[in-house]
Short mmCIF file of C-alpha atoms and ligand atoms in Angstrom, two decimals:
data_model
loop_
_atom_site.label_atom_id
_atom_site.label_comp_id
_atom_site.label_asym_id
_atom_site.label_seq_id
_atom_site.Cartn_x
_atom_site.Cartn_y
_atom_site.Cartn_z
CA MET J 496 170.40 96.04 131.41
CA ARG J 497 172.70 98.04 133.68
CA ARG J 498 175.97 96.38 134.62
CA LYS J 499 176.42 96.52 138.38
CA LEU J 500 179.50 98.22 139.81
CA VAL J 501 181.07 97.70 143.22
CA ALA J 502 183.69 100.37 143.94
CA GLY J 503 185.88 100.45 147.03
CA ASN J 504 186.70 103.80 148.59
CA TRP J 505 189.84 103.25 150.64
CA LYS J 506 189.78 106.84 151.99
CA MET J 507 193.04 107.68 153.82
CA HIS J 508 193.94 104.09 154.64
CA GLY J 509 196.70 101.75 153.56
CA SER J 510 200.44 101.35 153.22
CA LEU J 511 202.53 99.76 150.49
CA GLU J 512 202.61 96.56 152.46
CA GLN J 513 198.95 96.43 153.41
CA ASN J 514 197.86 97.38 149.89
CA LYS J 515 199.98 94.65 148.37
CA ALA J 516 198.31 92.01 150.54
CA LEU J 517 194.84 93.42 149.85
CA LEU J 518 195.32 93.78 146.08
CA ASP J 519 196.89 90.32 145.77
CA ALA J 520 193.93 88.81 147.59
CA LEU J 521 191.46 90.72 145.43
CA VAL J 522 193.15 89.71 142.20
CA SER J 523 193.24 86.06 143.14
CA GLY J 524 189.72 86.06 144.56
CA VAL J 525 187.84 88.03 141.95
CA THR J 526 185.90 86.18 139.32
CA GLN J 527 185.26 87.88 136.03
CA SER J 528 181.61 88.46 135.32
CA GLU J 529 179.62 89.90 132.46
CA MET J 530 177.11 91.04 135.01
CA SER J 531 179.23 93.18 137.27
CA GLU J 532 182.33 95.26 137.56
CA CYS J 533 184.66 95.85 140.47
CA ALA J 534 186.98 98.83 141.17
CA VAL J 535 189.08 100.35 143.95
CA CYS J 536 189.59 104.08 144.55
CA VAL J 537 192.91 104.45 146.33
CA PRO J 538 194.85 107.37 147.86
CA PHE J 539 196.90 109.31 145.27
CA PRO J 540 200.34 108.01 146.33
CA TYR J 541 199.24 104.44 145.72
CA LEU J 542 197.86 104.88 142.21
CA CYS J 543 201.08 103.60 140.70
CA GLN J 544 200.96 100.55 142.95
CA ALA J 545 197.31 99.91 142.05
CA GLN J 546 198.16 100.21 138.37
CA MET J 547 201.06 97.76 138.63
CA GLU J 548 199.11 95.24 140.67
CA LEU J 549 195.81 95.44 138.81
CA VAL J 550 196.77 95.88 135.18
CA GLY J 551 195.55 92.84 133.25
CA SER J 552 193.12 91.87 136.03
CA PRO J 553 189.35 92.42 135.86
CA ILE J 554 189.61 94.98 138.70
CA LYS J 555 189.62 98.67 137.69
CA TRP J 556 191.10 101.45 139.77
CA GLY J 557 190.66 105.14 140.35
CA ALA J 558 191.10 108.08 142.70
CA GLN J 559 189.02 109.77 145.37
CA ASP J 560 189.19 113.38 144.22
CA VAL J 561 190.34 115.54 141.31
CA HIS J 562 191.03 119.22 140.68
CA PRO J 563 188.88 121.04 138.13
CA LEU J 564 191.86 122.37 136.15
CA HIS J 565 194.51 120.61 134.06
CA GLN J 566 197.59 122.17 135.61
CA GLY J 567 198.88 125.26 137.34
CA ALA J 568 199.92 126.75 140.65
CA TYR J 569 197.58 124.72 142.87
CA THR J 570 199.78 123.29 145.59
CA GLY J 571 198.74 119.87 146.75
CA GLU J 572 196.21 119.26 143.98
CA VAL J 573 195.99 116.52 141.34
CA SER J 574 194.48 116.88 137.86
CA ALA J 575 192.43 114.46 135.78
CA LYS J 576 195.28 114.25 133.28
CA MET J 577 197.60 113.01 136.03
CA LEU J 578 195.08 110.36 137.05
CA LEU J 579 194.95 109.17 133.45
CA ASP J 580 198.74 108.79 133.48
CA PHE J 581 198.23 106.07 136.08
CA GLY J 582 195.52 104.25 134.16
CA CYS J 583 192.63 105.41 136.34
CA GLN J 584 189.20 104.76 134.98
CA TYR J 585 187.13 106.15 137.83
CA VAL J 586 187.25 109.12 140.17
CA ILE J 587 184.97 109.90 143.09
CA VAL J 588 183.69 113.49 143.17
CA GLY J 589 181.70 115.20 145.88
CA HIS J 590 182.10 112.58 148.59
CA SER J 591 180.30 113.85 151.69
CA GLU J 592 183.60 113.92 153.61
CA ARG J 593 184.94 116.38 151.03
CA ARG J 594 181.74 118.38 151.14
CA THR J 595 181.61 118.63 154.92
CA LEU J 596 185.27 118.56 156.02
CA TYR J 597 186.68 120.62 153.14
CA GLY J 598 183.70 122.80 152.36
CA GLU J 599 183.21 121.63 148.78
CA SER J 600 180.15 123.34 147.36
CA ASN J 601 177.77 121.86 144.81
CA GLU J 602 179.34 124.22 142.25
CA LEU J 603 182.90 123.06 142.94
CA VAL J 604 181.80 119.43 142.80
CA ALA J 605 180.16 120.15 139.44
CA GLU J 606 183.43 121.64 138.14
CA LYS J 607 185.34 118.58 139.28
CA PHE J 608 182.76 116.36 137.63
CA ALA J 609 183.07 118.34 134.39
CA ALA J 610 186.88 118.11 134.38
CA ALA J 611 186.86 114.39 135.07
CA HIS J 612 184.26 113.71 132.42
CA ALA J 613 185.93 115.89 129.79
CA SER J 614 189.21 114.05 130.27
CA GLY J 615 187.60 110.64 129.79
CA LEU J 616 187.50 109.52 133.41
CA ILE J 617 184.21 108.14 134.72
CA PRO J 618 183.14 110.37 137.62
CA ILE J 619 181.34 108.74 140.53
CA LEU J 620 179.20 111.64 141.72
CA CYS J 621 178.24 111.30 145.38
CA VAL J 622 174.99 112.78 146.63
CA GLY J 623 173.15 112.37 149.90
CA GLU J 624 171.47 114.03 152.83
CA THR J 625 172.49 114.43 156.48
CA LEU J 626 170.40 113.01 159.29
CA GLU J 627 169.07 116.46 160.11
CA GLN J 628 168.03 117.02 156.52
CA ARG J 629 166.29 113.64 156.41
CA GLU J 630 164.47 114.39 159.66
CA ASN J 631 163.42 117.75 158.30
CA GLY J 632 161.96 116.04 155.24
CA VAL J 633 164.25 117.77 152.73
CA THR J 634 166.16 114.74 151.41
CA GLU J 635 164.77 115.10 147.89
CA GLN J 636 165.41 118.84 147.79
CA ILE J 637 169.03 118.39 148.86
CA ILE J 638 169.67 115.68 146.30
CA SER J 639 167.97 117.69 143.57
CA LYS J 640 170.26 120.62 144.28
CA GLN J 641 173.33 118.38 144.21
CA LEU J 642 172.27 116.90 140.86
CA ASP J 643 171.10 120.18 139.36
CA ALA J 644 174.48 121.83 139.98
CA VAL J 645 176.08 119.21 137.74
CA LEU J 646 173.29 119.17 135.19
CA SER J 647 173.33 122.91 134.79
CA LEU J 648 177.10 123.06 134.33
CA VAL J 649 177.59 120.14 131.97
CA GLY J 650 174.10 119.31 130.65
CA GLU J 651 172.48 115.91 130.82
CA HIS J 652 174.43 114.58 127.80
CA SER J 653 177.58 114.62 129.97
CA LEU J 654 176.03 112.15 132.34
CA ASP J 655 176.23 109.43 129.73
CA ASN J 656 179.56 108.15 130.99
CA ALA J 657 179.15 108.72 134.69
CA VAL J 658 177.99 106.97 137.82
CA ILE J 659 175.93 108.40 140.68
CA ALA J 660 176.37 107.18 144.25
CA TYR J 661 173.61 107.83 146.75
CA GLU J 662 175.26 107.97 150.14
CA PRO J 663 173.11 109.12 153.03
CA VAL J 664 175.61 110.93 155.26
CA TRP J 665 174.11 109.35 158.38
CA ALA J 666 174.91 105.89 157.06
CA ILE J 667 178.57 106.48 156.20
CA GLY J 668 180.94 104.69 158.53
CA THR J 669 178.26 104.50 161.21
CA GLY J 670 177.15 100.90 160.79
CA LYS J 671 173.63 102.29 160.17
CA THR J 672 172.61 101.26 156.68
CA ALA J 673 169.60 102.70 154.92
CA SER J 674 167.05 99.94 154.60
CA PRO J 675 166.77 98.54 151.08
CA GLU J 676 163.38 100.26 150.82
CA GLN J 677 164.71 103.62 152.01
CA ALA J 678 167.59 103.42 149.55
CA GLN J 679 165.36 102.25 146.70
CA HIS J 680 163.03 105.17 147.30
CA VAL J 681 165.84 107.70 146.83
CA HIS J 682 167.39 105.80 143.91
CA LEU J 683 164.06 105.84 142.12
CA PHE J 684 163.71 109.54 142.87
CA ILE J 685 167.15 110.20 141.30
CA ARG J 686 166.28 108.14 138.23
CA GLN J 687 162.96 109.90 137.79
CA ARG J 688 164.62 113.26 138.17
CA LEU J 689 167.08 112.35 135.39
CA ALA J 690 164.24 110.98 133.28
CA GLU J 691 162.61 114.41 133.27
CA ARG J 692 165.63 115.49 131.19
CA ASP J 693 166.36 112.32 129.24
CA ALA J 694 164.56 109.02 129.74
CA GLN J 695 167.15 106.93 127.94
CA LEU J 696 169.97 108.35 129.99
CA ALA J 697 168.03 107.79 133.20
CA ASN J 698 167.46 104.20 132.27
CA LYS J 699 171.17 103.62 131.58
CA MET J 700 172.52 105.49 134.61
CA ARG J 701 174.17 103.34 137.24
CA ILE J 702 173.16 104.51 140.69
CA LEU J 703 175.22 102.97 143.49
CA TYR J 704 174.30 102.88 147.14
CA GLY J 705 176.93 103.69 149.77
CA GLY J 706 176.86 103.78 153.54
CA SER J 707 177.81 100.82 155.74
CA VAL J 708 177.41 98.24 152.99
CA LYS J 709 178.61 94.87 154.27
CA ALA J 710 178.60 91.35 152.90
CA ALA J 711 175.57 90.69 155.10
CA ASN J 712 173.34 93.44 153.65
CA ALA J 713 174.68 93.70 150.09
CA VAL J 714 172.48 91.02 148.51
CA GLU J 715 169.30 92.63 149.75
CA LEU J 716 170.39 96.15 148.77
CA PHE J 717 171.61 95.12 145.32
CA GLY J 718 168.39 93.21 144.77
CA MET J 719 166.39 96.44 144.65
CA PRO J 720 165.39 97.45 141.11
CA ASP J 721 167.16 100.82 141.07
CA ILE J 722 170.30 99.94 143.04
CA ASP J 723 173.08 99.17 140.59
CA GLY J 724 175.89 98.30 142.98
CA GLY J 725 177.70 99.98 145.83
CA LEU J 726 180.38 102.42 146.95
CA ILE J 727 182.10 100.66 149.80
CA GLY J 728 184.24 102.28 152.49
CA GLY J 729 185.25 100.24 155.54
CA ALA J 730 184.43 96.85 154.07
CA SER J 731 186.60 97.52 151.01
CA LEU J 732 189.72 97.27 153.19
CA ILE J 733 189.14 93.62 154.02
CA ALA J 734 189.64 91.39 151.00
CA GLU J 735 187.13 88.71 151.88
CA ASP J 736 184.42 91.25 152.75
CA PHE J 737 184.94 93.24 149.59
CA LEU J 738 184.99 90.08 147.45
CA ALA J 739 181.77 88.91 149.08
CA ILE J 740 180.15 92.28 148.25
CA CYS J 741 181.41 91.98 144.66
CA ARG J 742 179.87 88.52 144.44
CA ALA J 743 176.59 89.89 145.79
CA ALA J 744 176.42 92.12 142.72
CA LYS J 745 176.35 89.23 140.29
P1 LIG T 1078 181.32 103.07 154.61
O1 LIG T 1078 181.75 104.29 153.67
O2 LIG T 1078 181.05 101.90 153.70
O3 LIG T 1078 182.48 102.86 155.51
O4 LIG T 1078 180.09 103.51 155.33
C1 LIG T 1078 181.13 104.51 152.44
C2 LIG T 1078 181.72 105.72 151.76
O5 LIG T 1078 182.09 106.67 152.46
O6 LIG T 1078 181.83 105.77 150.52
#
């Protein structure tokens, strides 16, 4: 039985004051559950705040990106070791905004994944196709390439402590959600693809859906057999919406 995960991706949003109100509301509203897990991935400067507010609560926290190397002359970058200093458990790698706006290749994403995994963080590996790719019928090819880059760098055994998030680019921040059937189709494809390497691993792998998940569509999405929770952008900034999505995962 896979434990569902609902992870918030705050992106470049928040302030000390806003975060305090949001985190307080999450901590007082969250109910602990054997069945599901809840986490927030916050901007780097607020990791310390997240740690202070969330330590001892059932809510986990993490970051939105990581550098492949431990340390060095890489101005502006943050290593996995630094994230661990702030109690992070999760880190998002390969979000489509990083891939498209900052030109992150499948190979770089794989290196980030490897560094996160080797340090003991749980990488949330984002994969997904653009609208054009979907319309051209190459969704599965694109996702295979994104997965294969990681598999060929780290091998399938390194996926044991990782999470995959399927995020169709056309559904991110657009209000257009993939239908539960569309999402399920791709989730099953991802699981089958992993099963070709290792059936046990494929069966254990948590595959989240992301892209305009809201309280109103979460129950239906999370009810699909291969959808193991969600990666939530916009709705993770509003406490009652995020809590409702967390409850939908139970
Ligand atoms: P959204 O973002 O929920 O605002 O569509 C999801 C994401 O980018 O992870």
